[in-house]
Each structure stands twice: as C-alpha cells, then as structure tokens.
C-alpha cells in the first residue's frame, strides 16, 4: 500500500508499517505504543482537522489498518 499525505509526504508498506513510519517522524511520541499513538492521531484529527476517525480493532495490525482506512475515507490522505 502507498499513501500520500496532504503535505506531499509518501508512506509505503503494510498499514502497520505506514503507521510506525508516521510515528517515527512525529514529535513527542517516541515512547507510545501503537494503540496509544493511534489514539493520539485520532485526538489530533478531531482537534486540528475537525475530523472524526472511527478506528476499531484489537491488534496493532487491525488498529493500523482501520486508521489508514479512516484517513483515506476522510481525505486526510490519498492512495499513492
């Protein structure tokens, strides 16, 4: 999978690899688990973009896939 963020950044790989790559470049989230990082992304999308991301899943992989799907659905990112 390949996605392009609105600022032009490109992420490629599985949904989990994409989410981890996003976390790698985010500030202040180095010690977050994947679920905690995803919660942070959802909160920031609500706060700064006024977008609700309905992320669901039990495992890191499910949560990451749901986050990427929701970002695509809401236009926060596009398929590359």
PDB file of N, CA, C and O in Angstrom:
ATOM      1  N   UNK A   1       0.842  -1.173   0.000  1.00  0.00           N
ATOM      2  CA  UNK A   1       0.000   0.000   0.000  1.00  0.00           C
ATOM      3  C   UNK A   1       0.891   1.241   0.000  1.00  0.00           C
ATOM      4  O   UNK A   1       1.948   1.256   0.614  1.00  0.00           O
ATOM      5  N   UNK A   2       0.430   2.263  -0.670  1.00  0.00           N
ATOM      6  CA  UNK A   2       1.156   3.533  -0.729  1.00  0.00           C
ATOM      7  C   UNK A   2       0.138   4.656  -0.537  1.00  0.00           C
ATOM      8  O   UNK A   2      -0.891   4.686  -1.208  1.00  0.00           O
ATOM      9  N   UNK A   3       0.443   5.563   0.398  1.00  0.00           N
ATOM     10  CA  UNK A   3      -0.441   6.705   0.627  1.00  0.00           C
ATOM     11  C   UNK A   3       0.371   7.991   0.536  1.00  0.00           C
ATOM     12  O   UNK A   3       1.571   8.002   0.782  1.00  0.00           O
ATOM     13  N   UNK A   4      -0.328   9.062   0.180  1.00  0.00           N
ATOM     14  CA  UNK A   4       0.289  10.376   0.071  1.00  0.00           C
ATOM     15  C   UNK A   4      -0.476  11.323   1.002  1.00  0.00           C
ATOM     16  O   UNK A   4      -1.690  11.487   0.870  1.00  0.00           O
ATOM     17  N   UNK A   5       0.270  11.927   1.922  1.00  0.00           N
ATOM     18  CA  UNK A   5      -0.337  12.867   2.854  1.00  0.00           C
ATOM     19  C   UNK A   5      -0.602  14.185   2.135  1.00  0.00           C
ATOM     20  O   UNK A   5      -0.037  14.460   1.083  1.00  0.00           O
ATOM     21  N   UNK A   6      -1.421  15.019   2.726  1.00  0.00           N
ATOM     22  CA  UNK A   6      -1.753  16.307   2.106  1.00  0.00           C
ATOM     23  C   UNK A   6      -0.532  17.207   1.935  1.00  0.00           C
ATOM     24  O   UNK A   6      -0.504  18.045   1.045  1.00  0.00           O
ATOM     25  N   UNK A   7       0.489  17.014   2.762  1.00  0.00           N
ATOM     26  CA  UNK A   7       1.700  17.832   2.630  1.00  0.00           C
ATOM     27  C   UNK A   7       2.705  17.219   1.649  1.00  0.00           C
ATOM     28  O   UNK A   7       3.811  17.720   1.506  1.00  0.00           O
ATOM     29  N   UNK A   8       2.300  16.126   0.992  1.00  0.00           N
ATOM     30  CA  UNK A   8       3.153  15.519  -0.020  1.00  0.00           C
ATOM     31  C   UNK A   8       3.999  14.354   0.459  1.00  0.00           C
ATOM     32  O   UNK A   8       4.606  13.660  -0.354  1.00  0.00           O
ATOM     33  N   UNK A   9       4.076  14.138   1.758  1.00  0.00           N
ATOM     34  CA  UNK A   9       4.847  13.003   2.256  1.00  0.00           C
ATOM     35  C   UNK A   9       4.214  11.703   1.810  1.00  0.00           C
ATOM     36  O   UNK A   9       2.998  11.568   1.808  1.00  0.00           O
ATOM     37  N   UNK A  10       5.050  10.744   1.440  1.00  0.00           N
ATOM     38  CA  UNK A  10       4.587   9.447   0.951  1.00  0.00           C
ATOM     39  C   UNK A  10       5.004   8.374   1.949  1.00  0.00           C
ATOM     40  O   UNK A  10       6.140   8.354   2.418  1.00  0.00           O
ATOM     41  N   UNK A  11       4.072   7.493   2.256  1.00  0.00           N
ATOM     42  CA  UNK A  11       4.354   6.341   3.114  1.00  0.00           C
ATOM     43  C   UNK A  11       3.962   5.092   2.345  1.00  0.00           C
ATOM     44  O   UNK A  11       2.925   5.077   1.663  1.00  0.00           O
ATOM     45  N   UNK A  12       4.774   4.047   2.479  1.00  0.00           N
ATOM     46  CA  UNK A  12       4.529   2.829   1.723  1.00  0.00           C
ATOM     47  C   UNK A  12       4.800   1.625   2.610  1.00  0.00           C
ATOM     48  O   UNK A  12       5.714   1.629   3.430  1.00  0.00           O
ATOM     49  N   UNK A  13       4.006   0.576   2.433  1.00  0.00           N
ATOM     50  CA  UNK A  13       4.180  -0.670   3.174  1.00  0.00           C
ATOM     51  C   UNK A  13       2.832  -1.184   3.626  1.00  0.00           C
ATOM     52  O   UNK A  13       1.786  -0.804   3.089  1.00  0.00           O
ATOM     53  N   UNK A  14       2.861  -2.055   4.617  1.00  0.00           N
ATOM     54  CA  UNK A  14       1.612  -2.500   5.217  1.00  0.00           C
ATOM     55  C   UNK A  14       1.044  -1.336   6.027  1.00  0.00           C
ATOM     56  O   UNK A  14       1.755  -0.358   6.315  1.00  0.00           O
ATOM     57  N   UNK A  15      -0.195  -1.457   6.423  1.00  0.00           N
ATOM     58  CA  UNK A  15      -0.793  -0.394   7.243  1.00  0.00           C
ATOM     59  C   UNK A  15       0.017  -0.186   8.523  1.00  0.00           C
ATOM     60  O   UNK A  15       0.269   0.946   8.923  1.00  0.00           O
ATOM     61  N   UNK A  16       0.461  -1.272   9.143  1.00  0.00           N
ATOM     62  CA  UNK A  16       1.241  -1.141  10.374  1.00  0.00           C
ATOM     63  C   UNK A  16       2.586  -0.469  10.100  1.00  0.00           C
ATOM     64  O   UNK A  16       3.020   0.391  10.874  1.00  0.00           O
ATOM     65  N   UNK A  17       3.231  -0.812   9.006  1.00  0.00           N
ATOM     66  CA  UNK A  17       4.494  -0.153   8.654  1.00  0.00           C
ATOM     67  C   UNK A  17       4.283   1.337   8.401  1.00  0.00           C
ATOM     68  O   UNK A  17       5.100   2.168   8.800  1.00  0.00           O
ATOM     69  N   UNK A  18       3.173   1.678   7.757  1.00  0.00           N
ATOM     70  CA  UNK A  18       2.863   3.083   7.497  1.00  0.00           C
ATOM     71  C   UNK A  18       2.654   3.833   8.805  1.00  0.00           C
ATOM     72  O   UNK A  18       3.204   4.919   9.008  1.00  0.00           O
ATOM     73  N   UNK A  19       1.875   3.266   9.705  1.00  0.00           N
ATOM     74  CA  UNK A  19       1.605   3.925  10.988  1.00  0.00           C
ATOM     75  C   UNK A  19       2.895   4.087  11.784  1.00  0.00           C
ATOM     76  O   UNK A  19       3.146   5.148  12.371  1.00  0.00           O
ATOM     77  N   UNK A  20       3.736   3.072  11.787  1.00  0.00           N
ATOM     78  CA  UNK A  20       5.007   3.179  12.510  1.00  0.00           C
ATOM     79  C   UNK A  20       5.916   4.235  11.871  1.00  0.00           C
ATOM     80  O   UNK A  20       6.617   4.964  12.579  1.00  0.00           O
ATOM     81  N   UNK A  21       5.897   4.338  10.557  1.00  0.00           N
ATOM     82  CA  UNK A  21       6.692   5.379   9.879  1.00  0.00           C
ATOM     83  C   UNK A  21       6.169   6.763  10.217  1.00  0.00           C
ATOM     84  O   UNK A  21       6.947   7.702  10.413  1.00  0.00           O
ATOM     85  N   UNK A  22       4.851   6.896  10.294  1.00  0.00           N
ATOM     86  CA  UNK A  22       4.258   8.173  10.696  1.00  0.00           C
ATOM     87  C   UNK A  22       4.691   8.518  12.118  1.00  0.00           C
ATOM     88  O   UNK A  22       5.034   9.663  12.410  1.00  0.00           O
ATOM     89  N   UNK A  23       4.682   7.527  12.997  1.00  0.00           N
ATOM     90  CA  UNK A  23       5.084   7.749  14.387  1.00  0.00           C
ATOM     91  C   UNK A  23       6.556   8.148  14.465  1.00  0.00           C
ATOM     92  O   UNK A  23       6.920   9.001  15.271  1.00  0.00           O
ATOM     93  N   UNK A  24       7.385   7.557  13.618  1.00  0.00           N
ATOM     94  CA  UNK A  24       8.824   7.860  13.634  1.00  0.00           C
ATOM     95  C   UNK A  24       9.120   9.337  13.381  1.00  0.00           C
ATOM     96  O   UNK A  24      10.125   9.854  13.869  1.00  0.00           O
ATOM     97  N   UNK A  25       8.268  10.018  12.614  1.00  0.00           N
ATOM     98  CA  UNK A  25       8.534  11.425  12.306  1.00  0.00           C
ATOM     99  C   UNK A  25       7.714  12.397  13.152  1.00  0.00           C
ATOM    100  O   UNK A  25       7.881  13.603  13.035  1.00  0.00           O
ATOM    101  N   UNK A  26       6.835  11.856  13.994  1.00  0.00           N
ATOM    102  CA  UNK A  26       6.022  12.705  14.872  1.00  0.00           C
ATOM    103  C   UNK A  26       6.838  13.106  16.107  1.00  0.00           C
ATOM    104  O   UNK A  26       7.713  12.367  16.553  1.00  0.00           O
ATOM    105  N   UNK A  27       6.538  14.271  16.650  1.00  0.00           N
ATOM    106  CA  UNK A  27       7.259  14.783  17.817  1.00  0.00           C
ATOM    107  C   UNK A  27       6.588  14.351  19.115  1.00  0.00           C
ATOM    108  O   UNK A  27       5.369  14.422  19.244  1.00  0.00           O
ATOM    109  N   UNK A  28       7.400  13.895  20.053  1.00  0.00           N
ATOM    110  CA  UNK A  28       6.921  13.614  21.398  1.00  0.00           C
ATOM    111  C   UNK A  28       6.164  12.323  21.574  1.00  0.00           C
ATOM    112  O   UNK A  28       5.471  12.156  22.575  1.00  0.00           O
ATOM    113  N   UNK A  29       6.282  11.401  20.621  1.00  0.00           N
ATOM    114  CA  UNK A  29       5.521  10.158  20.720  1.00  0.00           C
ATOM    115  C   UNK A  29       6.424   8.923  20.636  1.00  0.00           C
ATOM    116  O   UNK A  29       5.961   7.820  20.392  1.00  0.00           O
ATOM    117  N   UNK A  30       7.704   9.116  20.871  1.00  0.00           N
ATOM    118  CA  UNK A  30       8.676   8.026  20.739  1.00  0.00           C
ATOM    119  C   UNK A  30       8.365   6.835  21.640  1.00  0.00           C
ATOM    120  O   UNK A  30       8.589   5.692  21.251  1.00  0.00           O
ATOM    121  N   UNK A  31       7.860   7.108  22.826  1.00  0.00           N
ATOM    122  CA  UNK A  31       7.614   6.021  23.774  1.00  0.00           C
ATOM    123  C   UNK A  31       6.178   5.490  23.738  1.00  0.00           C
ATOM    124  O   UNK A  31       5.809   4.656  24.551  1.00  0.00           O
ATOM    125  N   UNK A  32       5.377   5.952  22.794  1.00  0.00           N
ATOM    126  CA  UNK A  32       3.994   5.490  22.685  1.00  0.00           C
ATOM    127  C   UNK A  32       3.951   4.087  22.079  1.00  0.00           C
ATOM    128  O   UNK A  32       4.718   3.765  21.172  1.00  0.00           O
ATOM    129  N   UNK A  33       3.017   3.280  22.560  1.00  0.00           N
ATOM    130  CA  UNK A  33       2.700   2.026  21.895  1.00  0.00           C
ATOM    131  C   UNK A  33       1.914   2.366  20.631  1.00  0.00           C
ATOM    132  O   UNK A  33       1.444   3.512  20.463  1.00  0.00           O
ATOM    133  N   UNK A  34       1.724   1.407  19.756  1.00  0.00           N
ATOM    134  CA  UNK A  34       0.939   1.661  18.544  1.00  0.00           C
ATOM    135  C   UNK A  34      -0.482   2.098  18.904  1.00  0.00           C
ATOM    136  O   UNK A  34      -0.968   3.108  18.379  1.00  0.00           O
ATOM    137  N   UNK A  35      -1.186   1.398  19.802  1.00  0.00           N
ATOM    138  CA  UNK A  35      -2.541   1.867  20.155  1.00  0.00           C
ATOM    139  C   UNK A  35      -2.559   3.281  20.737  1.00  0.00           C
ATOM    140  O   UNK A  35      -3.438   4.079  20.417  1.00  0.00           O
ATOM    141  N   UNK A  36      -1.577   3.599  21.573  1.00  0.00           N
ATOM    142  CA  UNK A  36      -1.511   4.943  22.167  1.00  0.00           C
ATOM    143  C   UNK A  36      -1.247   5.993  21.091  1.00  0.00           C
ATOM    144  O   UNK A  36      -1.855   7.073  21.104  1.00  0.00           O
ATOM    145  N   UNK A  37      -0.359   5.693  20.155  1.00  0.00           N
ATOM    146  CA  UNK A  37      -0.085   6.627  19.058  1.00  0.00           C
ATOM    147  C   UNK A  37      -1.344   6.839  18.226  1.00  0.00           C
ATOM    148  O   UNK A  37      -1.675   7.972  17.862  1.00  0.00           O
ATOM    149  N   UNK A  38      -2.058   5.776  17.926  1.00  0.00           N
ATOM    150  CA  UNK A  38      -3.281   5.898  17.128  1.00  0.00           C
ATOM    151  C   UNK A  38      -4.313   6.738  17.867  1.00  0.00           C
ATOM    152  O   UNK A  38      -4.977   7.586  17.262  1.00  0.00           O
ATOM    153  N   UNK A  39      -4.448   6.558  19.172  1.00  0.00           N
ATOM    154  CA  UNK A  39      -5.345   7.412  19.965  1.00  0.00           C
ATOM    155  C   UNK A  39      -4.938   8.880  19.834  1.00  0.00           C
ATOM    156  O   UNK A  39      -5.790   9.761  19.725  1.00  0.00           O
ATOM    157  N   UNK A  40      -3.646   9.138  19.854  1.00  0.00           N
ATOM    158  CA  UNK A  40      -3.103  10.497  19.719  1.00  0.00           C
ATOM    159  C   UNK A  40      -3.452  11.082  18.353  1.00  0.00           C
ATOM    160  O   UNK A  40      -3.857  12.241  18.251  1.00  0.00           O
ATOM    161  N   UNK A  41      -3.307  10.273  17.302  1.00  0.00           N
ATOM    162  CA  UNK A  41      -3.643  10.729  15.947  1.00  0.00           C
ATOM    163  C   UNK A  41      -5.136  11.055  15.860  1.00  0.00           C
ATOM    164  O   UNK A  41      -5.526  12.092  15.317  1.00  0.00           O
ATOM    165  N   UNK A  42      -5.967  10.175  16.403  1.00  0.00           N
ATOM    166  CA  UNK A  42      -7.421  10.389  16.373  1.00  0.00           C
ATOM    167  C   UNK A  42      -7.777  11.690  17.111  1.00  0.00           C
ATOM    168  O   UNK A  42      -8.571  12.495  16.623  1.00  0.00           O
ATOM    169  N   UNK A  43      -7.165  11.910  18.273  1.00  0.00           N
ATOM    170  CA  UNK A  43      -7.439  13.129  19.049  1.00  0.00           C
ATOM    171  C   UNK A  43      -6.984  14.371  18.290  1.00  0.00           C
ATOM    172  O   UNK A  43      -7.695  15.383  18.263  1.00  0.00           O
ATOM    173  N   UNK A  44      -5.822  14.299  17.650  1.00  0.00           N
ATOM    174  CA  UNK A  44      -5.329  15.453  16.891  1.00  0.00           C
ATOM    175  C   UNK A  44      -6.171  15.711  15.650  1.00  0.00           C
ATOM    176  O   UNK A  44      -6.379  16.869  15.280  1.00  0.00           O
ATOM    177  N   UNK A  45      -6.651  14.666  15.004  1.00  0.00           N
ATOM    178  CA  UNK A  45      -7.526  14.850  13.840  1.00  0.00           C
ATOM    179  C   UNK A  45      -8.803  15.570  14.263  1.00  0.00           C
ATOM    180  O   UNK A  45      -9.287  16.459  13.565  1.00  0.00           O
ATOM    181  N   UNK A  46      -9.326  15.187  15.416  1.00  0.00           N
ATOM    182  CA  UNK A  46     -10.533  15.833  15.942  1.00  0.00           C
ATOM    183  C   UNK A  46     -10.241  17.289  16.289  1.00  0.00           C
ATOM    184  O   UNK A  46     -10.980  18.195  15.927  1.00  0.00           O
ATOM    185  N   UNK A  47      -9.138  17.535  16.981  1.00  0.00           N
ATOM    186  CA  UNK A  47      -8.801  18.865  17.489  1.00  0.00           C
ATOM    187  C   UNK A  47      -8.400  19.832  16.375  1.00  0.00           C
ATOM    188  O   UNK A  47      -8.870  20.967  16.339  1.00  0.00           O
ATOM    189  N   UNK A  48      -7.527  19.385  15.470  1.00  0.00           N
ATOM    190  CA  UNK A  48      -6.949  20.306  14.496  1.00  0.00           C
ATOM    191  C   UNK A  48      -7.606  20.259  13.119  1.00  0.00           C
ATOM    192  O   UNK A  48      -7.592  21.254  12.399  1.00  0.00           O
ATOM    193  N   UNK A  49      -8.156  19.123  12.755  1.00  0.00           N
ATOM    194  CA  UNK A  49      -8.763  18.975  11.430  1.00  0.00           C
ATOM    195  C   UNK A  49     -10.286  18.935  11.485  1.00  0.00           C
ATOM    196  O   UNK A  49     -10.936  18.931  10.442  1.00  0.00           O
ATOM    197  N   UNK A  50     -10.833  18.840  12.702  1.00  0.00           N
ATOM    198  CA  UNK A  50     -12.279  18.705  12.916  1.00  0.00           C
ATOM    199  C   UNK A  50     -12.828  17.517  12.141  1.00  0.00           C
ATOM    200  O   UNK A  50     -13.884  17.580  11.505  1.00  0.00           O
ATOM    201  N   UNK A  51     -12.087  16.413  12.211  1.00  0.00           N
ATOM    202  CA  UNK A  51     -12.445  15.170  11.525  1.00  0.00           C
ATOM    203  C   UNK A  51     -12.531  14.064  12.573  1.00  0.00           C
ATOM    204  O   UNK A  51     -11.650  13.936  13.418  1.00  0.00           O
ATOM    205  N   UNK A  52     -13.594  13.295  12.501  1.00  0.00           N
ATOM    206  CA  UNK A  52     -13.756  12.148  13.392  1.00  0.00           C
ATOM    207  C   UNK A  52     -13.265  10.889  12.681  1.00  0.00           C
ATOM    208  O   UNK A  52     -13.753  10.552  11.597  1.00  0.00           O
ATOM    209  N   UNK A  53     -12.302  10.217  13.276  1.00  0.00           N
ATOM    210  CA  UNK A  53     -11.793   8.963  12.736  1.00  0.00           C
ATOM    211  C   UNK A  53     -12.329   7.833  13.610  1.00  0.00           C
ATOM    212  O   UNK A  53     -12.061   7.785  14.806  1.00  0.00           O
ATOM    213  N   UNK A  54     -13.088   6.941  13.010  1.00  0.00           N
ATOM    214  CA  UNK A  54     -13.702   5.822  13.723  1.00  0.00           C
ATOM    215  C   UNK A  54     -12.787   4.604  13.602  1.00  0.00           C
ATOM    216  O   UNK A  54     -12.988   3.754  12.745  1.00  0.00           O
ATOM    217  N   UNK A  55     -11.791   4.560  14.467  1.00  0.00           N
ATOM    218  CA  UNK A  55     -10.779   3.499  14.412  1.00  0.00           C
ATOM    219  C   UNK A  55     -11.186   2.368  15.344  1.00  0.00           C
ATOM    220  O   UNK A  55     -11.478   2.604  16.521  1.00  0.00           O
ATOM    221  N   UNK A  56     -11.179   1.155  14.797  1.00  0.00           N
ATOM    222  CA  UNK A  56     -11.565  -0.024  15.573  1.00  0.00           C
ATOM    223  C   UNK A  56     -10.572  -1.138  15.315  1.00  0.00           C
ATOM    224  O   UNK A  56      -9.991  -1.225  14.226  1.00  0.00           O
ATOM    225  N   UNK A  57     -10.407  -1.995  16.298  1.00  0.00           N
ATOM    226  CA  UNK A  57      -9.549  -3.156  16.148  1.00  0.00           C
ATOM    227  C   UNK A  57      -9.019  -3.607  17.486  1.00  0.00           C
ATOM    228  O   UNK A  57      -9.023  -2.858  18.458  1.00  0.00           O
ATOM    229  N   UNK A  58      -8.544  -4.835  17.509  1.00  0.00           N
ATOM    230  CA  UNK A  58      -7.996  -5.411  18.730  1.00  0.00           C
ATOM    231  C   UNK A  58      -6.470  -5.453  18.694  1.00  0.00           C
ATOM    232  O   UNK A  58      -5.826  -5.183  19.693  1.00  0.00           O
ATOM    233  N   UNK A  59      -5.908  -5.781  17.543  1.00  0.00           N
ATOM    234  CA  UNK A  59      -4.459  -5.918  17.426  1.00  0.00           C
ATOM    235  C   UNK A  59      -3.862  -4.645  16.828  1.00  0.00           C
ATOM    236  O   UNK A  59      -4.580  -3.812  16.266  1.00  0.00           O
ATOM    237  N   UNK A  60      -2.543  -4.526  16.928  1.00  0.00           N
ATOM    238  CA  UNK A  60      -1.861  -3.388  16.314  1.00  0.00           C
ATOM    239  C   UNK A  60      -2.161  -3.340  14.820  1.00  0.00           C
ATOM    240  O   UNK A  60      -2.397  -2.267  14.262  1.00  0.00           O
ATOM    241  N   UNK A  61      -2.146  -4.506  14.177  1.00  0.00           N
ATOM    242  CA  UNK A  61      -2.393  -4.574  12.735  1.00  0.00           C
ATOM    243  C   UNK A  61      -3.804  -4.106  12.383  1.00  0.00           C
ATOM    244  O   UNK A  61      -3.988  -3.346  11.429  1.00  0.00           O
ATOM    245  N   UNK A  62      -4.794  -4.552  13.156  1.00  0.00           N
ATOM    246  CA  UNK A  62      -6.183  -4.148  12.904  1.00  0.00           C
ATOM    247  C   UNK A  62      -6.376  -2.652  13.138  1.00  0.00           C
ATOM    248  O   UNK A  62      -7.044  -1.982  12.359  1.00  0.00           O
ATOM    249  N   UNK A  63      -5.797  -2.149  14.208  1.00  0.00           N
ATOM    250  CA  UNK A  63      -5.916  -0.720  14.509  1.00  0.00           C
ATOM    251  C   UNK A  63      -5.254   0.118  13.424  1.00  0.00           C
ATOM    252  O   UNK A  63      -5.810   1.129  12.986  1.00  0.00           O
ATOM    253  N   UNK A  64      -4.072  -0.300  12.971  1.00  0.00           N
ATOM    254  CA  UNK A  64      -3.362   0.439  11.933  1.00  0.00           C
ATOM    255  C   UNK A  64      -4.148   0.427  10.630  1.00  0.00           C
ATOM    256  O   UNK A  64      -4.281   1.462   9.967  1.00  0.00           O
ATOM    257  N   UNK A  65      -4.676  -0.736  10.251  1.00  0.00           N
ATOM    258  CA  UNK A  65      -5.465  -0.830   9.020  1.00  0.00           C
ATOM    259  C   UNK A  65      -6.702   0.054   9.104  1.00  0.00           C
ATOM    260  O   UNK A  65      -7.066   0.734   8.135  1.00  0.00           O
ATOM    261  N   UNK A  66      -7.333   0.084  10.262  1.00  0.00           N
ATOM    262  CA  UNK A  66      -8.514   0.916  10.456  1.00  0.00           C
ATOM    263  C   UNK A  66      -8.150   2.390  10.377  1.00  0.00           C
ATOM    264  O   UNK A  66      -8.870   3.183   9.757  1.00  0.00           O
ATOM    265  N   UNK A  67      -7.027   2.780  10.998  1.00  0.00           N
ATOM    266  CA  UNK A  67      -6.604   4.180  10.946  1.00  0.00           C
ATOM    267  C   UNK A  67      -6.332   4.610   9.514  1.00  0.00           C
ATOM    268  O   UNK A  67      -6.827   5.657   9.079  1.00  0.00           O
ATOM    269  N   UNK A  68      -5.579   3.829   8.766  1.00  0.00           N
ATOM    270  CA  UNK A  68      -5.268   4.191   7.385  1.00  0.00           C
ATOM    271  C   UNK A  68      -6.555   4.282   6.562  1.00  0.00           C
ATOM    272  O   UNK A  68      -6.745   5.233   5.800  1.00  0.00           O
ATOM    273  N   UNK A  69      -7.460   3.330   6.748  1.00  0.00           N
ATOM    274  CA  UNK A  69      -8.733   3.354   6.020  1.00  0.00           C
ATOM    275  C   UNK A  69      -9.537   4.609   6.353  1.00  0.00           C
ATOM    276  O   UNK A  69     -10.122   5.240   5.464  1.00  0.00           O
ATOM    277  N   UNK A  70      -9.554   4.992   7.611  1.00  0.00           N
ATOM    278  CA  UNK A  70     -10.287   6.187   8.033  1.00  0.00           C
ATOM    279  C   UNK A  70      -9.627   7.461   7.501  1.00  0.00           C
ATOM    280  O   UNK A  70     -10.315   8.404   7.112  1.00  0.00           O
ATOM    281  N   UNK A  71      -8.308   7.486   7.466  1.00  0.00           N
ATOM    282  CA  UNK A  71      -7.617   8.651   6.914  1.00  0.00           C
ATOM    283  C   UNK A  71      -7.922   8.785   5.424  1.00  0.00           C
ATOM    284  O   UNK A  71      -8.091   9.901   4.929  1.00  0.00           O
ATOM    285  N   UNK A  72      -8.006   7.669   4.724  1.00  0.00           N
ATOM    286  CA  UNK A  72      -8.373   7.700   3.308  1.00  0.00           C
ATOM    287  C   UNK A  72      -9.831   8.144   3.141  1.00  0.00           C
ATOM    288  O   UNK A  72     -10.142   8.977   2.297  1.00  0.00           O
ATOM    289  N   UNK A  73     -10.714   7.593   3.971  1.00  0.00           N
ATOM    290  CA  UNK A  73     -12.146   7.913   3.887  1.00  0.00           C
ATOM    291  C   UNK A  73     -12.416   9.392   4.087  1.00  0.00           C
ATOM    292  O   UNK A  73     -13.249   9.996   3.407  1.00  0.00           O
ATOM    293  N   UNK A  74     -11.683  10.003   5.021  1.00  0.00           N
ATOM    294  CA  UNK A  74     -11.934  11.402   5.359  1.00  0.00           C
ATOM    295  C   UNK A  74     -11.107  12.390   4.552  1.00  0.00           C
ATOM    296  O   UNK A  74     -11.243  13.593   4.712  1.00  0.00           O
ATOM    297  N   UNK A  75     -10.210  11.890   3.706  1.00  0.00           N
ATOM    298  CA  UNK A  75      -9.408  12.775   2.877  1.00  0.00           C
ATOM    299  C   UNK A  75      -8.157  13.314   3.544  1.00  0.00           C
ATOM    300  O   UNK A  75      -7.503  14.216   3.001  1.00  0.00           O
ATOM    301  N   UNK A  76      -7.811  12.792   4.724  1.00  0.00           N
ATOM    302  CA  UNK A  76      -6.572  13.206   5.366  1.00  0.00           C
ATOM    303  C   UNK A  76      -5.356  12.701   4.588  1.00  0.00           C
ATOM    304  O   UNK A  76      -4.266  13.221   4.730  1.00  0.00           O
ATOM    305  N   UNK A  77      -5.571  11.675   3.800  1.00  0.00           N
ATOM    306  CA  UNK A  77      -4.538  11.108   2.943  1.00  0.00           C
ATOM    307  C   UNK A  77      -5.203  10.564   1.686  1.00  0.00           C
ATOM    308  O   UNK A  77      -6.428  10.465   1.635  1.00  0.00           O
ATOM    309  N   UNK A  78      -4.403  10.247   0.695  1.00  0.00           N
ATOM    310  CA  UNK A  78      -4.917   9.683  -0.559  1.00  0.00           C
ATOM    311  C   UNK A  78      -4.053   8.493  -0.944  1.00  0.00           C
ATOM    312  O   UNK A  78      -2.890   8.401  -0.548  1.00  0.00           O
ATOM    313  N   UNK A  79      -4.614   7.608  -1.729  1.00  0.00           N
ATOM    314  CA  UNK A  79      -3.820   6.489  -2.247  1.00  0.00           C
ATOM    315  C   UNK A  79      -2.782   7.007  -3.209  1.00  0.00           C
ATOM    316  O   UNK A  79      -3.041   7.889  -4.007  1.00  0.00           O
ATOM    317  N   UNK A  80      -1.591   6.420  -3.108  1.00  0.00           N
ATOM    318  CA  UNK A  80      -0.493   6.845  -3.969  1.00  0.00           C
ATOM    319  C   UNK A  80      -0.379   6.021  -5.224  1.00  0.00           C
ATOM    320  O   UNK A  80      -1.013   5.064  -5.448  1.00  0.00           O
TER     321      UNK A  80
END
